[in-house]
XYZ file of C-alpha atoms in Angstrom:
341
model
C 0.017 -0.045 -0.007
C 1.141 3.456 -0.798
C 1.064 6.494 1.576
C -1.236 8.192 -1.040
C -4.760 7.525 0.300
C -7.273 10.020 1.414
C -8.905 11.070 4.536
C -8.011 9.025 7.717
C -6.605 6.225 5.769
C -4.096 8.332 4.058
C -3.262 10.109 7.308
C -2.848 6.841 9.036
C -0.683 5.360 6.257
C 1.435 8.460 6.014
C 2.062 8.447 9.782
C 2.968 4.604 9.575
C 5.567 5.309 7.107
C 7.100 8.457 9.043
C 8.873 6.389 11.627
C 11.583 4.872 9.510
C 12.763 1.351 10.927
C 11.046 2.126 14.157
C 8.291 -0.141 15.139
C 5.255 1.479 16.456
C 1.804 0.340 15.277
C -0.392 3.299 13.854
C -4.183 3.284 13.989
C -6.776 5.880 12.942
C -9.076 4.383 10.441
C -11.690 2.594 12.843
C -11.925 0.933 16.080
C -8.588 -0.012 17.487
C -9.479 -3.808 18.272
C -10.525 -4.038 14.578
C -7.437 -2.236 13.208
C -5.161 -4.477 15.561
C -6.664 -7.729 14.339
C -6.370 -6.380 10.814
C -2.712 -5.458 11.023
C -1.984 -8.743 12.756
C -3.488 -10.679 9.938
C -1.819 -8.691 7.128
C 1.524 -8.478 8.770
C 4.296 -8.957 6.110
C 7.285 -8.836 8.659
C 6.251 -12.197 10.519
C 3.327 -13.722 8.517
C 1.597 -16.076 10.725
C 3.571 -14.851 13.755
C 4.957 -18.402 14.446
C 7.706 -17.080 16.621
C 5.365 -15.381 19.019
C 4.231 -17.116 22.220
C 1.004 -15.687 23.906
C 2.042 -14.839 27.415
C -0.547 -17.240 29.078
C 0.711 -20.024 26.903
C 4.471 -19.502 27.811
C 5.934 -22.799 29.395
C 9.514 -23.446 30.590
C 10.229 -25.619 27.668
C 9.722 -22.555 25.280
C 13.265 -21.502 26.657
C 16.297 -23.484 25.045
C 17.625 -26.351 27.152
C 20.182 -25.108 29.494
C 18.221 -21.914 30.014
C 15.340 -23.207 32.034
C 16.397 -22.475 35.667
C 13.931 -21.472 38.051
C 15.447 -18.033 38.308
C 15.310 -17.473 34.558
C 11.729 -18.579 34.304
C 10.494 -16.531 37.042
C 12.445 -13.493 35.574
C 10.300 -13.878 32.335
C 7.150 -14.287 34.332
C 7.608 -11.310 36.304
C 8.882 -9.204 33.387
C 5.691 -10.167 31.441
C 3.447 -9.302 34.329
C 4.894 -5.704 34.477
C 4.971 -5.189 30.590
C 2.446 -2.719 29.358
C 0.900 -1.422 26.096
C 1.088 2.417 25.318
C -1.721 4.063 23.235
C -0.374 7.632 22.168
C -3.235 9.665 21.078
C -1.096 12.910 20.064
C 1.973 13.659 18.258
C 3.700 16.728 19.557
C 4.747 19.742 17.484
C 7.948 19.796 19.420
C 9.216 16.518 18.067
C 12.674 17.234 16.575
C 13.168 17.303 12.743
C 14.505 13.991 11.655
C 13.050 12.088 14.555
C 10.342 9.445 14.212
C 7.010 11.034 13.299
C 8.435 14.415 12.722
C 6.209 14.953 9.674
C 3.202 14.019 11.504
C 3.243 16.833 14.136
C -0.253 17.584 15.470
C -1.593 14.122 14.338
C -4.339 12.458 16.480
C -3.755 9.163 14.925
C -3.245 6.696 17.571
C 0.278 4.869 17.547
C 0.890 2.128 20.021
C 4.275 0.782 21.780
C 5.207 -1.251 24.601
C 7.043 -0.636 27.763
C 7.571 -1.963 31.326
C 6.896 -0.824 34.890
C 10.053 0.559 36.373
C 8.761 1.731 39.594
C 5.468 2.115 41.601
C 5.287 4.582 44.475
C 2.403 5.440 46.888
C 2.452 9.235 47.122
C 1.017 11.826 49.355
C 4.089 14.233 49.343
C 3.084 15.958 46.258
C -0.234 16.804 44.450
C -1.685 14.326 42.192
C -1.153 15.514 38.615
C -3.994 13.541 37.014
C -6.323 15.825 34.873
C -9.312 15.303 37.421
C -7.257 16.379 40.482
C -5.700 19.317 38.372
C -9.062 20.717 37.806
C -10.826 19.895 41.079
C -11.345 22.062 44.023
C -10.848 19.033 46.367
C -8.122 17.070 44.804
C -7.510 13.514 46.296
C -4.504 13.777 48.731
C -3.192 10.218 48.023
C -2.609 8.551 44.694
C -0.257 5.839 43.090
C 2.717 7.051 40.637
C 3.504 4.242 38.029
C 6.732 4.972 36.102
C 7.147 3.205 32.813
C 10.100 2.730 30.709
C 9.685 3.056 26.869
C 11.391 4.419 23.828
C 11.571 8.078 23.222
C 9.940 7.588 19.776
C 6.923 6.206 21.409
C 6.392 8.969 23.925
C 8.431 12.224 23.527
C 7.393 14.633 26.029
C 4.828 15.598 28.596
C 2.278 16.907 26.322
C 2.358 13.410 24.574
C 2.450 11.729 27.850
C -0.934 13.405 28.917
C -2.480 11.896 25.837
C -1.232 8.455 26.470
C -3.269 5.360 27.861
C -0.982 2.781 29.493
C -2.777 -0.725 29.632
C -1.557 -2.991 32.398
C -2.306 -6.719 32.594
C -3.377 -6.936 29.092
C -2.554 -10.529 28.937
C -5.177 -11.974 26.430
C -8.503 -10.846 25.128
C -10.361 -12.109 28.030
C -8.275 -9.329 30.128
C -10.429 -6.643 28.606
C -13.816 -8.376 29.352
C -13.010 -9.691 33.016
C -11.491 -6.365 34.023
C -7.960 -7.698 34.667
C -6.664 -5.080 32.249
C -6.240 -1.670 33.866
C -5.690 1.555 32.256
C -3.781 4.563 33.704
C -3.185 7.841 31.911
C 0.220 9.241 31.519
C 0.994 12.580 33.319
C 4.446 13.537 32.769
C 7.856 12.509 30.965
C 10.538 12.395 33.784
C 13.341 11.644 31.532
C 13.798 11.503 27.877
C 17.016 10.833 25.804
C 16.522 11.104 21.952
C 20.014 9.855 21.071
C 19.541 6.855 23.418
C 15.892 6.551 22.621
C 14.768 6.080 26.084
C 11.875 7.631 27.992
C 10.664 7.483 31.632
C 7.008 8.272 31.760
C 4.993 8.803 34.788
C 1.267 7.962 35.301
C -1.015 8.685 38.066
C -3.971 6.661 39.285
C -6.419 6.142 42.240
C -7.620 2.855 41.183
C -7.440 0.908 44.355
C -7.837 -2.430 42.554
C -4.817 -1.572 40.413
C -2.741 -0.641 43.267
C -3.557 -3.897 45.048
C -2.628 -5.849 42.079
C 0.813 -4.026 41.786
C 1.294 -4.440 45.521
C 0.715 -8.206 45.149
C 3.681 -8.188 42.530
C 6.085 -6.506 44.811
C 7.453 -9.509 46.732
C 8.160 -11.371 43.660
C 9.469 -8.557 41.874
C 11.717 -7.267 44.743
C 13.325 -10.810 45.025
C 13.657 -11.243 41.341
C 15.241 -8.010 40.665
C 16.974 -7.597 44.002
C 20.426 -6.491 42.214
C 18.701 -4.042 39.793
C 21.110 -1.399 40.615
C 24.207 -3.373 40.066
C 24.901 -2.057 36.595
C 28.824 -2.822 36.121
C 28.491 -6.521 35.930
C 25.981 -6.438 32.801
C 27.813 -8.230 30.050
C 25.374 -9.660 27.481
C 27.260 -12.254 25.354
C 26.942 -12.861 21.566
C 25.211 -16.059 20.884
C 23.256 -16.279 24.110
C 19.574 -16.203 24.638
C 17.577 -13.104 24.769
C 13.715 -12.523 25.396
C 11.494 -10.039 24.208
C 7.954 -9.215 25.762
C 5.812 -6.755 23.963
C 2.457 -5.976 22.323
C 2.734 -6.550 18.623
C 0.190 -4.683 16.499
C -1.359 -3.529 19.603
C -2.482 -7.102 20.606
C -2.092 -8.845 23.993
C 1.414 -9.328 25.253
C 3.499 -11.803 23.334
C 6.867 -13.376 24.209
C 9.640 -14.038 21.642
C 12.914 -15.777 22.005
C 16.172 -15.442 20.022
C 19.884 -14.798 20.469
C 22.065 -11.797 20.999
C 23.973 -11.493 17.585
C 25.993 -8.418 18.147
C 26.790 -5.741 20.872
C 27.959 -2.254 20.674
C 30.081 -0.754 23.495
C 30.385 2.714 24.610
C 32.811 3.907 27.154
C 33.492 0.365 27.979
C 29.893 -0.577 28.644
C 27.328 -2.527 26.490
C 24.889 0.124 25.361
C 22.940 -1.502 22.303
C 22.248 -4.987 21.088
C 21.276 -6.736 17.893
C 19.128 -9.668 18.325
C 17.158 -12.579 16.244
C 14.134 -12.520 18.497
C 11.079 -11.582 16.631
C 9.433 -8.092 16.933
C 6.428 -6.340 15.009
C 4.984 -2.904 14.763
C 3.842 -2.194 18.223
C 7.005 -3.729 19.881
C 8.718 -0.352 20.127
C 9.770 0.456 23.627
C 9.647 -3.375 24.698
C 11.976 -4.759 27.301
C 14.904 -6.974 25.663
C 16.265 -9.341 28.191
C 19.645 -10.948 27.720
C 19.309 -14.060 29.680
C 23.084 -14.507 30.430
C 22.885 -12.018 33.244
C 24.041 -13.566 36.561
C 20.964 -15.085 38.190
C 17.794 -13.621 36.988
C 17.613 -11.118 34.088
C 16.701 -7.640 35.399
C 15.014 -4.696 33.720
C 17.551 -2.148 34.992
C 20.129 -4.434 32.907
C 17.820 -4.567 30.008
C 17.623 -2.666 26.680
C 14.717 -1.032 25.064
C 13.574 -2.392 21.712
C 13.808 0.394 19.026
C 14.491 -0.867 15.461
C 13.278 -3.571 13.200
C 14.717 -5.053 10.007
C 18.057 -3.391 10.477
C 21.515 -4.446 9.539
C 21.522 -8.106 8.283
C 17.964 -8.191 8.919
C 18.362 -8.221 12.732
C 16.300 -6.031 15.271
C 18.176 -3.639 17.500
C 17.731 -1.903 20.686
C 18.231 1.674 21.598
C 20.529 2.293 24.658
C 20.664 -0.214 27.557
C 18.651 1.377 30.209
C 21.511 1.205 32.766
C 24.077 2.928 30.470
C 22.294 6.393 30.800
C 22.193 6.062 34.529
C 24.757 8.696 35.237
C 22.689 11.076 32.988
C 19.603 10.801 35.299
C 21.302 9.947 38.457
C 20.128 13.119 40.119
C 16.447 12.329 39.341
C 16.960 8.796 41.026
C 18.836 9.838 43.820
C 16.376 12.714 44.650
C 12.944 11.271 43.617
C 13.385 7.546 43.066
C 15.979 6.531 45.558
C 13.607 3.683 46.957
C 12.221 1.292 44.443
C 8.835 -0.585 44.836
C 9.408 -3.030 42.066
């Protein structure tokens, strides 16, 4: 299909082609659920999606022999639980020229990506930034902040964050019907790095059921990611297994498994990865877990999926999230010194 259509279809096709090799899915021609199903069915990158495992169907034997330790299996499970879908309903006029969607500024066509929960905090020390509290004469004094890691090309700034719906626990289609899937609205971009294609997005919620679900995850997540701040030892090895958990085509979360094929080092630290694990539009911002980390794979030691069909047909990450720690160290020390997940 050429990007020469008319009306909503032409706008959507134009925006879809305005991201280069990045992998957001773009909607805007009809109901999102129908467009998602159609994009999945018509996918040309991975026809049939044979390499994709629906999260509820994931089993230990999906991992290669020798990689099925309880720690690694639990890492995948916990990481899947905290993987989220992002639906971005606006493209900011402030996007830099030459950046993804730079020719679609002002567009209200929805683009979707993936991400994962980096932190959850119960807050009463600062006012809630949600739209209801911001316009209320009696804002709620207590709220839950959810910080999500994604790619900068998925959510670029606070203006876009405030037009972003973050869907948690979207495990399968039943999740939408039975109420397991929860949605929180974005409120602020805490940190963004265009060169490293990394973003920390803050959401605010008063949903007590959602807060309870996240608190139920805390013990397992805290144990699994106990050494998440130990960045120096992260050395993903070429040839070893990596796992990606994402929402391809905006569909329920899927797991793909492949190998690390190449690494890029910056200042002596691995900063980017190339890998064979399958991805599709909608996978942008997803976690990339190299499973050869000591013990369990950890989100702070993981990379953010950014590019598909790159060099040699491989997929590529943006910067490994830990590599940019010094650049937002002040933020972490002052505002995120204590982690909930």
